[in-house]
One Martini backbone bead per residue (centre of mass of N, CA, C, O) as a GRO file, in nm:
protein
  266
    1MET     BB    1   0.783  -2.204  -7.847
    2ILE     BB    2   0.799  -2.100  -7.552
    3TYR     BB    3   0.631  -2.337  -7.432
    4PHE     BB    4   0.837  -2.554  -7.487
    5PHE     BB    5   1.068  -2.436  -7.306
    6ILE     BB    6   0.909  -2.435  -7.047
    7ALA     BB    7   0.843  -2.737  -7.040
    8ALA     BB    8   1.138  -2.833  -7.051
    9ALA     BB    9   1.228  -2.693  -6.788
   10VAL     BB   10   1.030  -2.829  -6.598
   11PHE     BB   11   1.114  -3.118  -6.659
   12LEU     BB   12   1.412  -3.087  -6.575
   13LEU     BB   13   1.363  -2.995  -6.284
   14TYR     BB   14   1.212  -3.243  -6.195
   15ALA     BB   15   1.428  -3.456  -6.261
   16LEU     BB   16   1.637  -3.339  -6.067
   17TYR     BB   17   1.469  -3.356  -5.810
   18GLU     BB   18   1.412  -3.661  -5.813
   19ASN     BB   19   1.731  -3.749  -5.828
   20LEU     BB   20   1.846  -3.551  -5.579
   21PHE     BB   21   1.590  -3.532  -5.339
   22MET     BB   22   1.397  -3.753  -5.340
   23LEU     BB   23   1.202  -3.920  -5.059
   24THR     BB   24   0.988  -4.173  -5.013
   25VAL     BB   25   0.686  -4.304  -4.842
   26ARG     BB   26   0.551  -4.629  -4.842
   27ARG     BB   27   0.234  -4.758  -4.729
   28GLU     BB   28   0.143  -5.101  -4.616
   29LYS     BB   29  -0.154  -5.270  -4.521
   30LEU     BB   30  -0.182  -5.627  -4.489
   31SER     BB   31  -0.236  -5.625  -4.176
   32SER     BB   32  -0.317  -5.644  -3.807
   33GLY     BB   33  -0.046  -5.763  -3.657
   34GLY     BB   34   0.193  -5.524  -3.596
   35ILE     BB   35   0.420  -5.565  -3.800
   36ARG     BB   36   0.716  -5.378  -3.886
   37ILE     BB   37   0.842  -5.321  -4.221
   38VAL     BB   38   1.138  -5.230  -4.378
   39HIS     BB   39   1.192  -5.160  -4.729
   40LEU     BB   40   1.492  -5.208  -4.913
   41SER     BB   41   1.650  -5.100  -5.235
   42ASP     BB   42   1.874  -5.013  -5.461
   43LEU     BB   43   2.109  -4.795  -5.391
   44HIS     BB   44   2.395  -4.800  -5.474
   45LYS     BB   45   2.521  -4.458  -5.515
   46LYS     BB   46   2.325  -4.333  -5.339
   47CYS     BB   47   2.271  -4.012  -5.158
   48PHE     BB   48   2.109  -3.916  -4.844
   49GLY     BB   49   2.299  -3.734  -4.745
   50ARG     BB   50   2.530  -3.771  -4.521
   51GLU     BB   51   2.584  -4.091  -4.536
   52ASN     BB   52   2.267  -4.136  -4.535
   53SER     BB   53   2.113  -3.975  -4.305
   54ARG     BB   54   1.825  -3.934  -4.422
   55LEU     BB   55   1.752  -4.223  -4.461
   56CYS     BB   56   1.795  -4.317  -4.165
   57ARG     BB   57   1.597  -4.118  -4.036
   58LYS     BB   58   1.341  -4.226  -4.179
   59VAL     BB   59   1.361  -4.514  -4.075
   60ARG     BB   60   1.354  -4.453  -3.771
   61ALA     BB   61   1.068  -4.310  -3.772
   62GLU     BB   62   0.916  -4.600  -3.829
   63LYS     BB   63   0.979  -4.823  -3.621
   64PRO     BB   64   1.104  -5.097  -3.682
   65ASP     BB   65   1.142  -5.437  -3.635
   66ILE     BB   66   1.244  -5.467  -3.934
   67ILE     BB   67   1.491  -5.501  -4.200
   68ILE     BB   68   1.472  -5.513  -4.559
   69PHE     BB   69   1.729  -5.606  -4.804
   70SER     BB   70   1.692  -5.668  -5.167
   71GLY     BB   71   1.951  -5.554  -5.283
   72ASP     BB   72   2.187  -5.341  -5.399
   73LEU     BB   73   2.375  -5.160  -5.215
   74VAL     BB   74   2.563  -5.182  -5.460
   75SER     BB   75   2.784  -5.143  -5.719
   76ARG     BB   76   2.996  -5.310  -5.928
   77ASP     BB   77   3.189  -5.025  -5.959
   78ILE     BB   78   3.290  -4.994  -5.691
   79LYS     BB   79   3.565  -4.834  -5.487
   80LYS     BB   80   3.407  -4.754  -5.215
   81MET     BB   81   3.272  -4.851  -4.878
   82LYS     BB   82   3.209  -4.626  -4.672
   83ILE     BB   83   2.906  -4.550  -4.718
   84ALA     BB   84   2.785  -4.830  -4.712
   85GLU     BB   85   2.882  -4.898  -4.425
   86LYS     BB   86   2.751  -4.667  -4.274
   87THR     BB   87   2.464  -4.738  -4.353
   88LEU     BB   88   2.453  -5.027  -4.245
   89SER     BB   89   2.531  -4.964  -3.952
   90GLU     BB   90   2.287  -4.778  -3.894
   91LEU     BB   91   2.061  -4.979  -3.956
   92CYS     BB   92   2.151  -5.186  -3.731
   93ARG     BB   93   2.068  -4.979  -3.498
   94ILE     BB   94   1.757  -4.979  -3.551
   95ALA     BB   95   1.748  -5.283  -3.677
   96PRO     BB   96   1.716  -5.573  -3.794
   97VAL     BB   97   1.906  -5.703  -4.075
   98TYR     BB   98   1.786  -5.837  -4.382
   99MET     BB   99   1.981  -5.994  -4.649
  100ILE     BB  100   2.092  -5.976  -4.995
  101TYR     BB  101   2.187  -6.045  -5.301
  102GLY     BB  102   2.239  -5.895  -5.589
  103ASN     BB  103   2.355  -5.858  -5.905
  104HIS     BB  104   2.591  -5.667  -5.812
  105GLU     BB  105   2.722  -5.845  -5.598
  106GLN     BB  106   2.772  -6.082  -5.795
  107SER     BB  107   2.932  -5.864  -6.019
  108ILE     BB  108   3.159  -5.760  -5.882
  109TYR     BB  109   3.450  -5.654  -5.894
  110MET     BB  110   3.714  -5.841  -5.812
  111GLU     BB  111   3.878  -5.620  -5.639
  112MET     BB  112   3.600  -5.591  -5.435
  113LYS     BB  113   3.511  -5.861  -5.306
  114GLY     BB  114   3.669  -5.860  -5.038
  115GLU     BB  115   3.553  -5.592  -4.927
  116LEU     BB  116   3.263  -5.678  -4.917
  117GLU     BB  117   3.296  -5.917  -4.720
  118ALA     BB  118   3.430  -5.750  -4.495
  119MET     BB  119   3.194  -5.564  -4.440
  120PHE     BB  120   2.992  -5.785  -4.356
  121ALA     BB  121   3.173  -5.900  -4.123
  122ARG     BB  122   3.161  -5.619  -3.948
  123ASN     BB  123   2.857  -5.661  -3.942
  124ASP     BB  124   2.498  -5.725  -3.827
  125GLN     BB  125   2.386  -5.855  -4.050
  126ILE     BB  126   2.162  -6.083  -4.217
  127MET     BB  127   2.297  -6.305  -4.438
  128LEU     BB  128   2.122  -6.463  -4.718
  129LYS     BB  129   2.241  -6.773  -4.879
  130ASN     BB  130   2.035  -7.000  -4.899
  131GLN     BB  131   1.894  -6.918  -4.625
  132HIS     BB  132   1.779  -6.935  -4.276
  133THR     BB  133   1.559  -6.783  -4.034
  134ALA     BB  134   1.443  -6.665  -3.707
  135VAL     BB  135   1.172  -6.461  -3.566
  136ASN     BB  136   1.042  -6.310  -3.266
  137ILE     BB  137   0.729  -6.119  -3.270
  138ARG     BB  138   0.501  -6.098  -3.053
  139GLY     BB  139   0.465  -6.432  -3.080
  140ARG     BB  140   0.581  -6.435  -3.377
  141GLU     BB  141   0.698  -6.654  -3.624
  142LEU     BB  142   0.955  -6.580  -3.854
  143LYS     BB  143   1.049  -6.708  -4.163
  144ILE     BB  144   1.367  -6.635  -4.321
  145TYR     BB  145   1.448  -6.608  -4.664
  146GLY     BB  146   1.738  -6.629  -4.893
  147LEU     BB  147   1.812  -6.558  -5.228
  148LEU     BB  148   2.065  -6.723  -5.449
  149GLU     BB  149   2.091  -6.692  -5.767
  150LYS     BB  150   2.158  -6.717  -6.075
  151TYR     BB  151   2.297  -6.491  -6.301
  152GLU     BB  152   2.134  -6.589  -6.564
  153VAL     BB  153   1.875  -6.422  -6.490
  154TYR     BB  154   2.024  -6.138  -6.586
  155LYS     BB  155   2.285  -6.266  -6.743
  156LYS     BB  156   2.397  -6.396  -7.075
  157ASN     BB  157   2.661  -6.398  -7.261
  158GLY     BB  158   2.653  -6.066  -7.230
  159GLY     BB  159   2.330  -6.076  -7.220
  160TYR     BB  160   1.942  -6.080  -7.261
  161ARG     BB  161   1.916  -6.362  -7.383
  162ASP     BB  162   1.787  -6.643  -7.270
  163LEU     BB  163   1.709  -6.646  -6.985
  164ASP     BB  164   1.681  -6.766  -6.697
  165VAL     BB  165   1.476  -6.941  -6.462
  166ILE     BB  166   1.224  -6.946  -6.205
  167ASP     BB  167   1.117  -7.220  -6.006
  168LYS     BB  168   1.011  -7.437  -5.778
  169ALA     BB  169   1.235  -7.648  -5.815
  170TYR     BB  170   1.469  -7.447  -5.780
  171LEU     BB  171   1.394  -7.352  -5.497
  172GLU     BB  172   1.417  -7.635  -5.366
  173GLU     BB  173   1.715  -7.673  -5.432
  174LEU     BB  174   1.810  -7.416  -5.258
  175LEU     BB  175   1.580  -7.415  -4.995
  176GLY     BB  176   1.374  -7.612  -5.006
  177LYS     BB  177   1.105  -7.669  -4.850
  178CYS     BB  178   0.836  -7.518  -4.746
  179PRO     BB  179   0.730  -7.432  -4.454
  180GLU     BB  180   0.554  -7.391  -4.200
  181GLY     BB  181   0.407  -7.091  -4.168
  182GLU     BB  182   0.570  -6.783  -4.156
  183VAL     BB  183   0.692  -6.685  -4.476
  184LEU     BB  184   0.987  -6.516  -4.578
  185LEU     BB  185   1.104  -6.377  -4.889
  186ILE     BB  186   1.419  -6.295  -5.039
  187ALA     BB  187   1.401  -6.160  -5.381
  188HIS     BB  188   1.529  -5.966  -5.615
  189ASN     BB  189   1.355  -6.090  -5.841
  190PRO     BB  190   1.017  -6.009  -5.963
  191PHE     BB  191   0.950  -6.207  -6.227
  192PHE     BB  192   0.876  -6.473  -6.007
  193GLY     BB  193   0.609  -6.467  -5.832
  194GLU     BB  194   0.473  -6.739  -5.887
  195ALA     BB  195   0.703  -6.917  -5.773
  196TYR     BB  196   0.708  -6.809  -5.485
  197ALA     BB  197   0.416  -6.890  -5.425
  198GLU     BB  198   0.439  -7.192  -5.494
  199TRP     BB  199   0.651  -7.252  -5.278
  200GLY     BB  200   0.513  -7.058  -5.007
  201ALA     BB  201   0.533  -6.764  -4.974
  202GLU     BB  202   0.368  -6.512  -4.820
  203TYR     BB  203   0.626  -6.317  -4.845
  204THR     BB  204   0.783  -6.118  -5.103
  205PHE     BB  205   1.101  -5.950  -5.146
  206SER     BB  206   1.166  -5.694  -5.391
  207GLY     BB  207   1.335  -5.550  -5.687
  208HIS     BB  208   1.554  -5.427  -5.953
  209ALA     BB  209   1.341  -5.257  -6.155
  210HIS     BB  210   1.302  -4.954  -6.061
  211GLY     BB  211   0.986  -4.935  -6.142
  212GLY     BB  212   1.080  -4.902  -6.464
  213ILE     BB  213   1.236  -4.614  -6.438
  214VAL     BB  214   0.982  -4.546  -6.614
  215ARG     BB  215   0.667  -4.373  -6.545
  216LEU     BB  216   0.341  -4.396  -6.704
  217PHE     BB  217   0.056  -4.393  -6.556
  218GLY     BB  218   0.185  -4.640  -6.372
  219VAL     BB  219   0.376  -4.751  -6.599
  220ALA     BB  220   0.617  -4.964  -6.681
  221MET     BB  221   0.885  -4.929  -6.926
  222LEU     BB  222   1.169  -5.051  -6.792
  223SER     BB  223   1.428  -5.273  -6.770
  224PRO     BB  224   1.750  -5.380  -6.702
  225GLU     BB  225   1.701  -5.585  -6.966
  226ARG     BB  226   1.559  -5.409  -7.195
  227LYS     BB  227   1.250  -5.425  -7.122
  228PHE     BB  228   0.932  -5.374  -7.194
  229PHE     BB  229   0.695  -5.372  -6.968
  230PRO     BB  230   0.742  -5.472  -6.686
  231LYS     BB  231   0.671  -5.684  -6.447
  232ASN     BB  232   0.662  -5.636  -6.118
  233ALA     BB  233   0.798  -5.330  -6.045
  234LYS     BB  234   0.558  -5.211  -5.843
  235GLY     BB  235   0.432  -5.331  -5.543
  236VAL     BB  236   0.134  -5.524  -5.488
  237TYR     BB  237   0.110  -5.879  -5.530
  238ASP     BB  238  -0.127  -6.140  -5.615
  239PHE     BB  239  -0.092  -6.508  -5.544
  240GLY     BB  240  -0.323  -6.672  -5.401
  241GLY     BB  241  -0.258  -6.482  -5.126
  242ARG     BB  242   0.024  -6.420  -5.214
  243LYS     BB  243   0.295  -6.188  -5.168
  244LEU     BB  244   0.437  -5.934  -5.375
  245LEU     BB  245   0.708  -5.708  -5.278
  246VAL     BB  246   0.785  -5.407  -5.457
  247SER     BB  247   1.056  -5.209  -5.497
  248ALA     BB  248   1.180  -4.914  -5.656
  249GLY     BB  249   1.388  -4.795  -5.489
  250LEU     BB  250   1.679  -4.557  -5.477
  251GLY     BB  251   1.846  -4.578  -5.729
  252LYS     BB  252   1.913  -4.447  -6.004
  253LEU     BB  253   1.777  -4.353  -6.277
  254ARG     BB  254   1.463  -4.156  -6.302
  255LEU     BB  255   1.097  -4.135  -6.392
  256PHE     BB  256   0.820  -4.112  -6.221
  257CYS     BB  257   1.010  -4.276  -5.978
  258PRO     BB  258   1.062  -4.248  -5.680
  259PRO     BB  259   1.230  -4.287  -5.423
  260GLU     BB  260   1.194  -4.566  -5.174
  261ILE     BB  261   1.025  -4.633  -4.879
  262VAL     BB  262   0.897  -4.931  -4.733
  263VAL     BB  263   0.595  -4.994  -4.535
  264TYR     BB  264   0.497  -5.277  -4.345
  265GLU     BB  265   0.197  -5.436  -4.229
  266ILE     BB  266   0.154  -5.781  -4.075
   0.00000   0.00000   0.00000
């Protein structure tokens, strides 16, 4: 019996440490092109150091060319924007920030919607809502698209049954046809990797699944939609040579799935 209590205490201490203190950096070399991208996602209400100073310090140390934030900077029930704005402002000082809405920005409580928009208007991030832009880094032009999909992909009629899907035709309806060249797509929901690749994105940056919330032996256990064993929850996925890059994110409760900053070299 004593061994059970010791094991339970160790488990609890680890869970507390993972959720209160851990912040990992995962590095992925996808090519030798020399462009460094820091990928952040799903911060929600989490704070790493005073006003996320530890998070920003770790991002700065990676010396990114650009930062991609693939949604859910805030939670839908947020009451004050001070920490989120301080974090965003500091990230924008480190490198150009390209970002999209996640499902929480889409469904933020009505009384905070104006404050959310005002925060983004005051800062220098490039917010892409079914829009695109281009950036030239060391002679390479990257075309960056940001997807704002319908909310029914995440929740429908108050529940998680019969959710809508994303396919190539829907992406073309929102984004147009994928152009030639190096195309990066920021799409919050990772469960439609095949569609993003079929549309033509060379690299798609996603989050949302929180790595599966609980991971056992590297397997994702649960999605935010209450589905077991969600696909594409964390890591690099290949669809015919096109890559889906999924961050396990930073916020929300998790187990054996530490908060992460992801650094890609493309």
